[in-house]
Amino acid sequence: GGGEVGKEPESENILREFKTSNVLSDSAREKNIFIHGKLADQEAVVILEKTPIREDTLAELFSGSRLKLEMKNDIYSTYRLQAPPQLNEIKTTVVCPATEKHVKKYQRQESFLVEETGEDYQSITLPYIQKQSFSVQWVYNILEKKAEADRIVYEDPDPKVGFVLLPDFKWDQKQVDDLYLIAIAHQRDIRSLRDLTSEHLPLLQNIFQKGKEAILERYKLPASKLRVYLHYQPSYYHLHVHFTKLGYEAPGCGVERAHLLADVIQNLQSDRQYYKSRTLYFPLRADDGLLSKFKETGRL
Amino acid sequence: GGGEVGKEPESENILREFKTSNVLSDSAREKNIFIHGKLADQEAVVILEKTPIREDTLAELFSGSRLKLEMKNDIYSTYRLQAPPQLNEIKTTVVCPATEKHVKKYQRQESFLVEETGEDYQSITLPYIQKQSFSVQWVYNILEKKAEADRIVYEDPDPKVGFVLLPDFKWDQKQVDDLYLIAIAHQRDIRSLRDLTSEHLPLLQNIFQKGKEAILERYKLPASKLRVYLHYQPSYYHLHVHFTKLGYEAPGCGVERAHLLADVIQNLQSDRQYYKSRTLYFPLRADDGLLSKFKETGRL
């Protein structure tokens, strides 16, 4: 946010002490890198990602940068442009202390498509989720305003159909081109798509409707420019809905993992037990414990 | 590269004189932007793209940058990192003088999500498709071996359930990382998902099963590494199925356009008229004639 520029929080550069162990993954296309290492004797994961180029800084960028010629051929020429640092920031995320699970999460891995029947969910997936008892304390911190309260874009406080809408970590909020928000339900007993029945229709419709309205209000983006969906499997087992800009190829928006909220609502309207009985398909990474369970039971 | 730093070719900053007319397109994900404007009274296109983050510069990046705290929650914190300019260059391409053709090439079209009920299909989409009478002669050429016969990977010649499997144009077949094949049905009267009923289950199951087998045989890629889906709207109105490698983010594999063949089969098994009655969602580009039809009828 804005405010008194002179008082911007200049942090001590904690990364000066960061000791890289290994690169977990990187993307030349997306200009990011995931690094595992140590920060003052604690395990840490550092994620760097270059920021999108903003139209509103172009004039300053063109006038304030140095250009170094690389190649010239006919009407085409290429340069390396060295920009003022404040116009060319790198988004940096630090996870510290990081658990083995964090390290695994960011490690590049092959994926396999898993076929999960309703029975597989009951006999393989659900016991696995329960045994892991993944912490969603950070989600409760948000819902209880113990963290990130200033980032909340919209809230409906109703305990049954209410939710909190806030920007996803991946979005730097500098431009709407890669808009990415998450709606987190106040209800705490819905793990995923598999727990949804027609009794949750009021909640889902409320998130859909009020989420779209809040995004139109705040970001001037109409519903026809939005992709609204759930993940299955989700990355944490507390009901949440993804709102991303149509045309932005957000990670995880592929048909193998994403389920349009509009489809979910329709499916529950025509069959209240749709997500209990259906076979669902999703990718799992090679090192995912759940994949081992499916392999053990001969389901892959 | 290294060498005598003092003698690096410092170019006059020609971009200082660049006058932006408009942004043709940009990608927040890929961190690039295509700009149309004028350079000393000549039409020009300038392309900026941030460079990938290099592992071999990380130590220097961590020690030589400034960090500004954005957010802290539990074990997660995010910062803006301001790097030394020479470690964080922007690749710059200048096309000058640029023709109208260059400008069009880089111009992006916005997309809008359309909501199409079963009735909308009958009253808006179907008449539009019929009036356009898009030619699929090139498809018939393939099915009749008048073209691309040498590219066929597999064929089941049965007129009811048969199909031809061949590489998509987008795939150069040099590596399986971006494997992309298309199965084209021999049946000629199925325009799209909307025409499918349970009577087509044998055809769909045959394409699914034999397509997977042929890909395993030829490319050693098992079904668990494949994403098999239909597009709606398709780019041509003759039934075809996409086979792409899981993990390869093929264009058009997003949840807003792709429908997993396994889901299509399940849906038709539980409701033979599923795709006649359902509301379907899909993106249309701003210049698509069908979008105008939806706008004219007030459905957008």
Tab-separated table of C-alpha atoms in Angstrom, chain A residues 8-16 18 20 23 28-33 35 46 48-53 55 58 61-63 65-69 75-83 85-97 102 110-113 138 141-142 147-148 151 169 174 177-178 224-227 246 248-249 253-256 258-260 262-263 266-267 270 274 278-279 281 283, chain B residues 8-16 18 20 23 26 28-33 35 46 48-55 58 61-63 65-71 73-83 85-97 102 110-113 223-227 229 245-247 249 253-256 258-260 262-263 266-267 270 274 278-279 281 283 300:
chain	number	residue	atom	x	y	z
A	8	GLU	CA	8.727	2.263	4.054
A	9	PRO	CA	9.694	-0.746	6.119
A	10	GLU	CA	13.300	-1.360	5.138
A	11	SER	CA	14.023	-4.829	6.409
A	12	GLU	CA	17.365	-6.048	7.462
A	13	ASN	CA	18.460	-8.229	4.555
A	14	ILE	CA	17.933	-11.596	6.217
A	15	LEU	CA	18.823	-13.332	2.958
A	16	ARG	CA	22.432	-12.249	3.314
A	18	PHE	CA	20.877	-17.606	3.580
A	20	THR	CA	21.583	-22.427	-0.466
A	23	VAL	CA	17.361	-25.614	-6.197
A	28	ALA	CA	12.406	-20.146	-17.319
A	29	ARG	CA	8.932	-19.414	-18.653
A	30	GLU	CA	7.595	-17.969	-15.412
A	31	LYS	CA	10.892	-16.525	-14.209
A	32	ASN	CA	10.782	-18.087	-10.782
A	33	ILE	CA	13.010	-20.317	-8.673
A	35	ILE	CA	15.443	-22.732	-3.300
A	46	VAL	CA	13.037	-19.163	-0.477
A	48	LEU	CA	11.939	-15.755	-5.984
A	49	GLU	CA	9.710	-14.650	-8.812
A	50	LYS	CA	10.189	-11.705	-11.107
A	51	THR	CA	7.244	-9.332	-11.162
A	52	PRO	CA	5.060	-8.634	-14.209
A	53	ILE	CA	5.958	-5.586	-16.295
A	55	GLU	CA	2.192	-0.488	-18.124
A	58	LEU	CA	6.895	2.080	-18.862
A	61	LEU	CA	11.489	2.462	-17.334
A	62	PHE	CA	12.357	3.755	-20.797
A	63	SER	CA	13.826	6.997	-19.561
A	65	SER	CA	17.327	2.524	-17.776
A	66	ARG	CA	20.609	1.648	-19.451
A	67	LEU	CA	20.506	-0.267	-22.732
A	68	LYS	CA	23.170	-2.670	-23.950
A	69	LEU	CA	23.007	-3.776	-27.584
A	75	ILE	CA	14.525	-4.137	-38.707
A	76	TYR	CA	15.122	-6.295	-35.612
A	77	SER	CA	17.444	-5.486	-32.739
A	78	THR	CA	17.800	-6.876	-29.235
A	79	TYR	CA	19.175	-5.297	-26.083
A	80	ARG	CA	19.702	-6.018	-22.419
A	81	LEU	CA	17.938	-3.361	-20.399
A	82	GLN	CA	19.176	-2.514	-16.904
A	83	ALA	CA	16.355	-0.903	-14.965
A	85	PRO	CA	15.878	-1.578	-8.981
A	86	GLN	CA	12.627	-0.115	-7.628
A	87	LEU	CA	11.024	-0.528	-11.078
A	88	ASN	CA	12.104	-4.136	-11.410
A	89	GLU	CA	11.503	-5.879	-8.125
A	90	ILE	CA	11.640	-9.572	-7.403
A	91	LYS	CA	8.835	-11.000	-5.294
A	92	THR	CA	10.405	-12.989	-2.501
A	93	THR	CA	8.691	-15.477	-0.245
A	94	VAL	CA	10.412	-17.022	2.740
A	95	VAL	CA	9.112	-20.120	4.507
A	96	CYS	CA	11.043	-20.537	7.751
A	97	PRO	CA	11.276	-22.805	9.561
A	102	HIS	CA	7.324	-27.739	2.494
A	110	GLU	CA	6.608	-35.951	-12.103
A	111	SER	CA	2.860	-36.274	-11.805
A	112	PHE	CA	0.542	-39.214	-12.285
A	113	LEU	CA	-3.164	-39.094	-12.957
A	138	TRP	CA	-2.763	-20.348	9.215
A	141	ASN	CA	-5.510	-17.179	11.837
A	142	ILE	CA	-7.031	-15.495	8.793
A	147	ALA	CA	-3.096	-12.590	10.642
A	148	GLU	CA	-3.455	-10.882	7.277
A	151	ARG	CA	-5.323	-7.993	3.295
A	169	PHE	CA	0.112	-15.242	-1.956
A	174	LYS	CA	0.070	-4.618	-8.775
A	177	ASP	CA	-3.838	-9.237	-15.391
A	178	ASP	CA	-2.906	-12.025	-13.025
A	224	SER	CA	-17.273	-12.614	-17.584
A	225	LYS	CA	-13.531	-12.090	-17.016
A	226	LEU	CA	-13.271	-14.535	-14.126
A	227	ARG	CA	-12.483	-18.233	-13.764
A	246	LEU	CA	-9.731	-15.482	-17.403
A	248	TYR	CA	-4.264	-15.695	-17.026
A	249	GLU	CA	-2.986	-19.259	-17.082
A	253	CYS	CA	-6.260	-24.135	-13.578
A	254	GLY	CA	-5.937	-27.189	-15.829
A	255	VAL	CA	-8.907	-29.485	-16.374
A	256	GLU	CA	-7.134	-32.287	-14.480
A	258	ALA	CA	-9.784	-27.566	-11.398
A	259	HIS	CA	-13.579	-27.794	-11.089
A	260	LEU	CA	-15.618	-24.757	-12.120
A	262	ALA	CA	-20.651	-23.128	-11.619
A	263	ASP	CA	-20.374	-26.811	-12.603
A	266	GLN	CA	-25.113	-27.509	-11.215
A	267	ASN	CA	-23.960	-31.023	-10.407
A	270	SER	CA	-29.129	-32.370	-10.177
A	274	TYR	CA	-22.740	-36.189	-6.930
A	278	ARG	CA	-18.405	-39.923	-8.682
A	279	THR	CA	-15.051	-41.095	-9.858
A	281	TYR	CA	-9.426	-37.710	-11.548
A	283	PRO	CA	-2.700	-35.551	-10.633
B	8	GLU	CA	30.881	-3.499	-22.774
B	9	PRO	CA	28.920	-1.985	-25.640
B	10	GLU	CA	26.965	0.770	-23.949
B	11	SER	CA	24.274	1.823	-26.405
B	12	GLU	CA	22.732	5.178	-26.582
B	13	ASN	CA	19.344	4.667	-24.893
B	14	ILE	CA	17.176	4.868	-28.023
B	15	LEU	CA	14.106	4.002	-25.941
B	16	ARG	CA	14.294	7.369	-24.219
B	18	PHE	CA	10.062	5.962	-27.628
B	20	THR	CA	4.031	4.445	-26.422
B	23	VAL	CA	0.054	-2.109	-25.179
B	26	ASP	CA	1.301	-8.735	-22.012
B	28	ALA	CA	1.797	-11.499	-16.049
B	29	ARG	CA	2.784	-15.122	-15.944
B	30	GLU	CA	5.632	-14.876	-18.428
B	31	LYS	CA	6.572	-11.339	-17.393
B	32	ASN	CA	6.572	-9.868	-20.855
B	33	ILE	CA	4.866	-6.982	-22.614
B	35	ILE	CA	4.193	-2.314	-26.913
B	46	VAL	CA	9.052	-2.948	-28.444
B	48	LEU	CA	10.210	-6.469	-23.018
B	49	GLU	CA	10.633	-9.769	-21.202
B	50	LYS	CA	12.186	-10.342	-17.811
B	51	THR	CA	15.009	-12.871	-17.822
B	52	PRO	CA	14.927	-16.244	-16.021
B	53	ILE	CA	16.518	-16.329	-12.564
B	54	ARG	CA	19.935	-17.949	-12.813
B	55	GLU	CA	21.164	-20.339	-10.177
B	58	LEU	CA	21.905	-16.424	-6.436
B	61	LEU	CA	21.686	-11.634	-5.585
B	62	PHE	CA	21.166	-12.473	-1.904
B	63	SER	CA	24.141	-10.469	-0.694
B	65	SER	CA	20.056	-6.686	-2.817
B	66	ARG	CA	17.721	-4.654	-0.627
B	67	LEU	CA	14.703	-6.355	0.967
B	68	LYS	CA	11.408	-4.697	1.834
B	69	LEU	CA	8.964	-6.590	4.038
B	70	GLU	CA	5.435	-6.933	2.697
B	71	MET	CA	3.675	-9.443	4.932
B	73	ASN	CA	2.047	-14.695	8.905
B	74	ASP	CA	3.291	-17.615	10.979
B	75	ILE	CA	6.176	-19.247	9.125
B	76	TYR	CA	5.474	-17.335	5.895
B	77	SER	CA	6.805	-13.903	4.983
B	78	THR	CA	6.961	-12.026	1.721
B	79	TYR	CA	9.306	-9.278	0.589
B	80	ARG	CA	10.073	-7.115	-2.400
B	81	LEU	CA	13.666	-7.615	-3.384
B	82	GLN	CA	15.528	-4.835	-5.190
B	83	ALA	CA	18.433	-6.340	-7.060
B	85	PRO	CA	20.415	-3.937	-12.240
B	86	GLN	CA	23.101	-6.067	-13.908
B	87	LEU	CA	21.753	-9.143	-12.094
B	88	ASN	CA	18.183	-8.496	-13.144
B	89	GLU	CA	18.132	-7.509	-16.793
B	90	ILE	CA	15.147	-7.201	-19.088
B	91	LYS	CA	15.441	-8.675	-22.564
B	92	THR	CA	14.408	-5.996	-25.025
B	93	THR	CA	13.512	-6.484	-28.666
B	94	VAL	CA	12.869	-3.588	-30.989
B	95	VAL	CA	11.138	-3.978	-34.363
B	96	CYS	CA	11.547	-0.731	-36.292
B	97	PRO	CA	10.164	0.250	-38.699
B	102	HIS	CA	3.844	-6.819	-37.043
B	110	GLU	CA	-9.432	-10.300	-24.835
B	111	SER	CA	-11.630	-13.260	-23.944
B	112	PHE	CA	-15.017	-13.351	-22.253
B	113	LEU	CA	-16.605	-16.254	-20.431
B	223	ALA	CA	-2.426	-43.658	-19.385
B	224	SER	CA	-1.495	-42.191	-15.972
B	225	LYS	CA	0.676	-39.626	-17.801
B	226	LEU	CA	-2.079	-38.477	-20.156
B	227	ARG	CA	-4.709	-35.752	-20.104
B	229	TYR	CA	-10.206	-34.224	-23.216
B	245	LYS	CA	0.988	-35.193	-21.696
B	246	LEU	CA	0.061	-34.550	-18.100
B	247	GLY	CA	2.369	-31.843	-16.780
B	249	GLU	CA	0.428	-27.060	-19.948
B	253	CYS	CA	-6.246	-27.415	-21.327
B	254	GLY	CA	-7.739	-24.968	-18.832
B	255	VAL	CA	-10.892	-25.869	-16.953
B	256	GLU	CA	-12.825	-23.145	-18.800
B	258	ALA	CA	-11.490	-28.569	-21.601
B	259	HIS	CA	-13.727	-31.489	-20.600
B	260	LEU	CA	-12.045	-34.717	-19.494
B	262	ALA	CA	-13.523	-39.747	-18.558
B	263	ASP	CA	-15.960	-37.190	-17.106
B	266	GLN	CA	-19.431	-40.780	-16.692
B	267	ASN	CA	-21.866	-37.921	-17.223
B	270	SER	CA	-25.669	-41.246	-15.471
B	274	TYR	CA	-26.478	-34.521	-19.950
B	278	ARG	CA	-26.559	-28.555	-19.148
B	279	THR	CA	-25.354	-25.002	-18.971
B	281	TYR	CA	-19.211	-22.253	-19.896
B	283	PRO	CA	-14.305	-18.361	-23.345
B	300	LEU	CA	-23.622	-11.286	-21.950
